[in-house]
Protein backbone atom coordinates (compact mmCIF):
# COMPACT_ATOMS: atom_id res chain seq x y z
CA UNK A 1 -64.74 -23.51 6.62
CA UNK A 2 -67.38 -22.18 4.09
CA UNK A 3 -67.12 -19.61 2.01
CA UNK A 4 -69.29 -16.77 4.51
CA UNK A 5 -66.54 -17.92 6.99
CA UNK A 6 -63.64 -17.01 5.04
CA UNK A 7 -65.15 -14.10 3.66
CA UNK A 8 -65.64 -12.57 7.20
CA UNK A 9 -61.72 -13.28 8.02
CA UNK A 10 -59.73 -12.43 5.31
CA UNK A 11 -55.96 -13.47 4.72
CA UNK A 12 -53.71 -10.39 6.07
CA UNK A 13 -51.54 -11.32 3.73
CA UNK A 14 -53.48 -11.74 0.42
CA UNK A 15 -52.45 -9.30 -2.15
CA UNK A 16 -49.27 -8.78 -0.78
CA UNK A 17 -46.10 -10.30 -2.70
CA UNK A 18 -43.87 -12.11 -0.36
CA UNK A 19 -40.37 -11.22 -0.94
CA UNK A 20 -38.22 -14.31 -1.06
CA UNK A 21 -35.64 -12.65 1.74
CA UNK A 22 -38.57 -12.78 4.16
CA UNK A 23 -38.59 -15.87 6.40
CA UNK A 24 -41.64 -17.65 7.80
CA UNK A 25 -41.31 -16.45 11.28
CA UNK A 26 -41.27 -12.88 10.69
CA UNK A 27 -44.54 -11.02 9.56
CA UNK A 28 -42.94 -7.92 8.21
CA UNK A 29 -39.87 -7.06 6.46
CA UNK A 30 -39.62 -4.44 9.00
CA UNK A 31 -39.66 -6.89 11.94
CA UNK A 32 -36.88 -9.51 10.40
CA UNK A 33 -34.78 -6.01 9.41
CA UNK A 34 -35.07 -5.21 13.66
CA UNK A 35 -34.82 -8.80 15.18
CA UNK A 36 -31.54 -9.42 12.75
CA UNK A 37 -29.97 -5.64 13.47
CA UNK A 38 -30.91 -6.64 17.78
CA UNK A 39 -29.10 -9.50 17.03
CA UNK A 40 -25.80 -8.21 15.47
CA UNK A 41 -25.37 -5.93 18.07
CA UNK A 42 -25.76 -8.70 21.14
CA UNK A 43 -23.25 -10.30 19.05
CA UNK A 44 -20.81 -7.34 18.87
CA UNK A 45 -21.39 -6.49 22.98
CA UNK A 46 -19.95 -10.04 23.51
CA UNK A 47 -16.63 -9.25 21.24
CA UNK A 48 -16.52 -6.00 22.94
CA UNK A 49 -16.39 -8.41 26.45
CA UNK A 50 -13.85 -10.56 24.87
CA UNK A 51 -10.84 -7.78 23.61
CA UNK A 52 -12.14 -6.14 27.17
CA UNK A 53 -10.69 -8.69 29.12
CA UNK A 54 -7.60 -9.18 27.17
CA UNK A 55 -6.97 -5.27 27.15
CA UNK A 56 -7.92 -4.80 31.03
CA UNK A 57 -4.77 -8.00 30.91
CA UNK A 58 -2.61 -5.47 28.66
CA UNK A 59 -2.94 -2.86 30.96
CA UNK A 60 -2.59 -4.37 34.14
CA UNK A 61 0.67 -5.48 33.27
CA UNK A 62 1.27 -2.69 31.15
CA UNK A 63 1.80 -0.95 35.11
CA UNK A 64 3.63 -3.45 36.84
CA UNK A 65 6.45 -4.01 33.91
CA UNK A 66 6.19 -0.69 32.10
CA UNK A 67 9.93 -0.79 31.65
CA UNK A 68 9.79 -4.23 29.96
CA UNK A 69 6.70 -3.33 28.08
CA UNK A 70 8.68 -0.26 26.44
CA UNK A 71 12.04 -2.22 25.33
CA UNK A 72 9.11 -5.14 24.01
CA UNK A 73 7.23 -2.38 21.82
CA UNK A 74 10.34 -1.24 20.56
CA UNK A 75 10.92 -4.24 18.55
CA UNK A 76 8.30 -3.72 16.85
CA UNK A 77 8.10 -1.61 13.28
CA UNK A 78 5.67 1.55 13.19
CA UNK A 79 5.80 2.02 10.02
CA UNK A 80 4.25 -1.71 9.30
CA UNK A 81 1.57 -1.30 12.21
CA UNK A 82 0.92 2.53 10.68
CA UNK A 83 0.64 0.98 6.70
CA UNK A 84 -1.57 -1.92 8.37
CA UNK A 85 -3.59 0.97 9.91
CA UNK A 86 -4.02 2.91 7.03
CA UNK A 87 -5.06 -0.17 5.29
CA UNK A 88 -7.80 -1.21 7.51
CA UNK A 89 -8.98 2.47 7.63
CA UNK A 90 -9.10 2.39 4.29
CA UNK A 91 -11.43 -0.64 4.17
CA UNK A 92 -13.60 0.37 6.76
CA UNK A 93 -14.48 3.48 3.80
CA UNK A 94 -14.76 0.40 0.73
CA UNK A 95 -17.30 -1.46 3.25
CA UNK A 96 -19.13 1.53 3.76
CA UNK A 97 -19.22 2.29 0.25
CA UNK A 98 -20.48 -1.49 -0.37
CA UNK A 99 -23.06 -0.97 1.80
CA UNK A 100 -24.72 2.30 0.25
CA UNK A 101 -24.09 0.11 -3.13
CA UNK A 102 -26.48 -2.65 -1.61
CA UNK A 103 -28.80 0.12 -0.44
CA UNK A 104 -29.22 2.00 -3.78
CA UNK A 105 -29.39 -1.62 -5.74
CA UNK A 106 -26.31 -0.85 -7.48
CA UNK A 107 -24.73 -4.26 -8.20
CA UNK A 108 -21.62 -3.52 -9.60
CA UNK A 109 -20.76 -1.48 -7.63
CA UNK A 110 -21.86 -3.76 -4.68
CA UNK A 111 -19.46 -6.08 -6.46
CA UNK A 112 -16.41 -3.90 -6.74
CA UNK A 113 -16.40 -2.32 -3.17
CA UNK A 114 -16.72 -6.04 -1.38
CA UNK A 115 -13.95 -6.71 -3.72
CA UNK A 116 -11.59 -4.43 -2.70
CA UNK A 117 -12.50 -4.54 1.16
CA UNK A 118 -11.68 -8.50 0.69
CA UNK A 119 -7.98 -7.57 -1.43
CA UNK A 120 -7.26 -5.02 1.39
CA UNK A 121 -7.96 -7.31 4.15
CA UNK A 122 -5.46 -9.76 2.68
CA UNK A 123 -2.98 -7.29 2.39
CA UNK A 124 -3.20 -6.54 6.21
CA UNK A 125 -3.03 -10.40 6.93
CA UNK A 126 0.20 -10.21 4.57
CA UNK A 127 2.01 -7.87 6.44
CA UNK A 128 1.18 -9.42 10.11
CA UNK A 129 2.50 -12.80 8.92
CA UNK A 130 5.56 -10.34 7.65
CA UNK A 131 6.19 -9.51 11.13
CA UNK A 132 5.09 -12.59 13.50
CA UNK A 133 8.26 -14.54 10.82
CA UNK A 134 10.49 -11.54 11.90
CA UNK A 135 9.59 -12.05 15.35
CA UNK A 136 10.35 -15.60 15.00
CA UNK A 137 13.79 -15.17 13.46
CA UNK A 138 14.52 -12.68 16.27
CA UNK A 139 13.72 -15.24 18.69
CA UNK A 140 11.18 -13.08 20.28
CA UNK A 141 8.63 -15.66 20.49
CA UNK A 142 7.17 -16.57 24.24
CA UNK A 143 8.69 -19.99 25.07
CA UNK A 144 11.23 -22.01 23.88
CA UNK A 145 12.26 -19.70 21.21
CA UNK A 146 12.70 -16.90 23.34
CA UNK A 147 15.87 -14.72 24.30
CA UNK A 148 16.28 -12.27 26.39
CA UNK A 149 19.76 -10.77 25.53
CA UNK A 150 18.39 -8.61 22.61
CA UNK A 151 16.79 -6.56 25.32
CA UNK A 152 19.43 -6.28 28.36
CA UNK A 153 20.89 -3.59 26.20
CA UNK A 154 18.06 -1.58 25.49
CA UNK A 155 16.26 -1.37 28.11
CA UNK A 156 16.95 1.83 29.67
CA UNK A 157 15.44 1.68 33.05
CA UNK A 158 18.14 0.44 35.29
CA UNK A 159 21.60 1.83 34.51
CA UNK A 160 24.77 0.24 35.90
CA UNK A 161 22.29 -2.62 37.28
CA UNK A 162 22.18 -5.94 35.09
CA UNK A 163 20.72 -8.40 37.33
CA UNK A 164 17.29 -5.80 37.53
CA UNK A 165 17.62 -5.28 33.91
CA UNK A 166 17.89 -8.91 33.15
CA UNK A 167 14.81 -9.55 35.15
CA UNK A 168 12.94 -7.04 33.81
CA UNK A 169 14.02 -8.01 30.06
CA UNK A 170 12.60 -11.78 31.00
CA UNK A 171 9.30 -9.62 31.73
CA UNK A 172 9.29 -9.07 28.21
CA UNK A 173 7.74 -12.37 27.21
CA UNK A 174 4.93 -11.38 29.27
CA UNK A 175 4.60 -8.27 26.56
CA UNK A 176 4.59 -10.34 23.79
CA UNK A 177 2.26 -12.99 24.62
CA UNK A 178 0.11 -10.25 25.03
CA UNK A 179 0.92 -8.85 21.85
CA UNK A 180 0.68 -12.42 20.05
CA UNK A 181 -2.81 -12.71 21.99
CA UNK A 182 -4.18 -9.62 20.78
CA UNK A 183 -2.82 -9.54 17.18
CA UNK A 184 -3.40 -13.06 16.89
CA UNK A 185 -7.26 -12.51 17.84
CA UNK A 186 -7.70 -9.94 15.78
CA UNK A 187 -6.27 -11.57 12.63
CA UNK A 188 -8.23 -14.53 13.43
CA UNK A 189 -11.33 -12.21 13.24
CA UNK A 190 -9.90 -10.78 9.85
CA UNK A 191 -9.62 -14.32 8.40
CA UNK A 192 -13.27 -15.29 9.68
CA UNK A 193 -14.42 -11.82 7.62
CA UNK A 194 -12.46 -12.62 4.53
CA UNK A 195 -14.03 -15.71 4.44
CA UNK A 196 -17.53 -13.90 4.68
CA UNK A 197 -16.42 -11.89 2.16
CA UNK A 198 -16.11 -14.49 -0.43
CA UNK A 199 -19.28 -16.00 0.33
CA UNK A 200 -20.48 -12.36 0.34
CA UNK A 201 -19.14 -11.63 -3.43
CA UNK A 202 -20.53 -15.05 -4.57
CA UNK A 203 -23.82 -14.58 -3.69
CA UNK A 204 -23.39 -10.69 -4.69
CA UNK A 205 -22.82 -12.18 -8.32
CA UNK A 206 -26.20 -13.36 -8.27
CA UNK A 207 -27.82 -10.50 -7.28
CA UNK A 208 -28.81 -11.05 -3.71
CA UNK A 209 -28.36 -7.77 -1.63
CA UNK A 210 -29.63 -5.89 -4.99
CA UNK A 211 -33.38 -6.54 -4.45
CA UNK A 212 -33.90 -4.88 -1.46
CA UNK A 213 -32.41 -7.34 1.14
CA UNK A 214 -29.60 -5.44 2.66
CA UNK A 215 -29.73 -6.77 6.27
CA UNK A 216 -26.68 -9.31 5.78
CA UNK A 217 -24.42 -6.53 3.89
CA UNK A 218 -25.15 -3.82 6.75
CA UNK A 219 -24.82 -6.62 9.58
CA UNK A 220 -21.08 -7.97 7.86
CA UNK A 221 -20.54 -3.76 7.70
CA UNK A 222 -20.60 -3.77 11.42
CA UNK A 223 -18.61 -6.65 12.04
CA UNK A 224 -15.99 -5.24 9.50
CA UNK A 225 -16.02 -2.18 11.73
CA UNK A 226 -15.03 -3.52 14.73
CA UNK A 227 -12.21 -5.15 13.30
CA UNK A 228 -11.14 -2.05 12.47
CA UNK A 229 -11.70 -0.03 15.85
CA UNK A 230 -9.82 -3.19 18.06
CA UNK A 231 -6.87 -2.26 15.86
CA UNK A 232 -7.05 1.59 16.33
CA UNK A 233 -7.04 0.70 20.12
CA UNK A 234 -3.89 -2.21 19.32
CA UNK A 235 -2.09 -0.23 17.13
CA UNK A 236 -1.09 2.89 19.42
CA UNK A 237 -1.20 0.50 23.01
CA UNK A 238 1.13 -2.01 21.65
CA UNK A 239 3.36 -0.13 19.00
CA UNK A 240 3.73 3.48 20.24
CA UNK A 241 4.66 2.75 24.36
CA UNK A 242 7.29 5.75 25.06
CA UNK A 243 8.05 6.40 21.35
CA UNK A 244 8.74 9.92 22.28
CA UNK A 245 11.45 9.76 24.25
């Protein structure tokens, strides 16, 4: 191609700088920032699928042993589930605050905020391994390690009629593999995000999400959030069945 040739089609992208976030296949900043963002939230629809089924599960036979799901959820400590909630309320606010630190190029503070969110994610995954060992020394564990006599006497649905209230406290297993399914999901989700976190506070050290790239900080943001609204849905279903009465 001469030089009349190249003259008459000019690069489209001569005298712009390339930013080193961009890849190849996208022409714009712009464009990767939307493909990326459509992308996250495909991902996200299929989690919301997932917990779907196993909470259309929970409360399916939430109806059909509602007597056995109330002695099951009294077993288990509020005050744990409520500190845990807290907690991951709390860190929902730290990754907000990490994003707007990515946003405003701020990288200490980009630094601190993924920090934190990482040290209270732990501490949630401390206290659910707390109670999943009590539930194991209670023999409350779906299986082999499973006994129904803790719940004979407090289950408060047949009166004067042990043979209905033993079969109803064997329904309880049903409760907590549900409740070892959903808990056990979600902290399997927390562990994947902790693990994104460190690779996210490495590569903050560096400066990555501080030059204008923010797409993988806001993306892990909305991941981080629907940990936390699967356990605002797990906390009150499993935890709080007929506290009132």
């Amino acid at each position: 191609m001469d030089s009349h040739a190249i003259a008459a089609h000019p690069d489209p992208h001569a005298g712009h700088e390339h930013p080193p976030y961009l890849l190849h296949h996208f022409e714009s900043v712009e464009q990767q920032h939307e493909a990326v963002s459509f992308g996250m939230w495909l991902f996200l629809l299929t989690e919301f699928m997932f917990f779907g089924g196993l909470f259309a599960a929970y409360l399916v036979y939430r109806n059909w042993y509602y007597p056995a799901f109330v002695a099951g959820s009294h077993q288990l400590s509020v005050v744990l589930g409520g500190i845990n909630t807290v907690i991951l309320i709390g860190s929902s606010f730290t990754m907000s605050m990490a994003v707007y630190a990515a946003q405003k190029r701020r990288k200490s503070a980009l630094i601190t905020w993924l920090t934190t969110t990482l040290l209270l994610g732990v501490v949630f995954l401390g206290i659910k391994a707390s109670e999943y060992h009590e539930k194991w020394e209670q023999h409350h564990v779906p299986g082999l390690n499973f006994s129904v006599s803790d719940f004979v006497h407090v289950n408060p649905a047949f009166p004067g009629q042990p043979a209905l209230a033993l079969d109803m406290a064997e329904k309880t297993q049903v409760y907590f593999s549900l409740y070892f399914a959903m808990t056990g999901m979600h902290a399997l989700h927390m562990i994947i995000g902790i693990a994104i976190l460190a690779g996210l506070i490495i590569r903050a050290r560096s400066g990555a999400y501080t030059s204008g790239h923010t797409n993988t900080v806001e993306n892990f943001g909305l991941y981080w959030h629907f940990i936390d609204i699967v356990w605002n849905f797990l906390f009150p279903l499993l935890y709080l069945i007929s506290r009132h009465q």
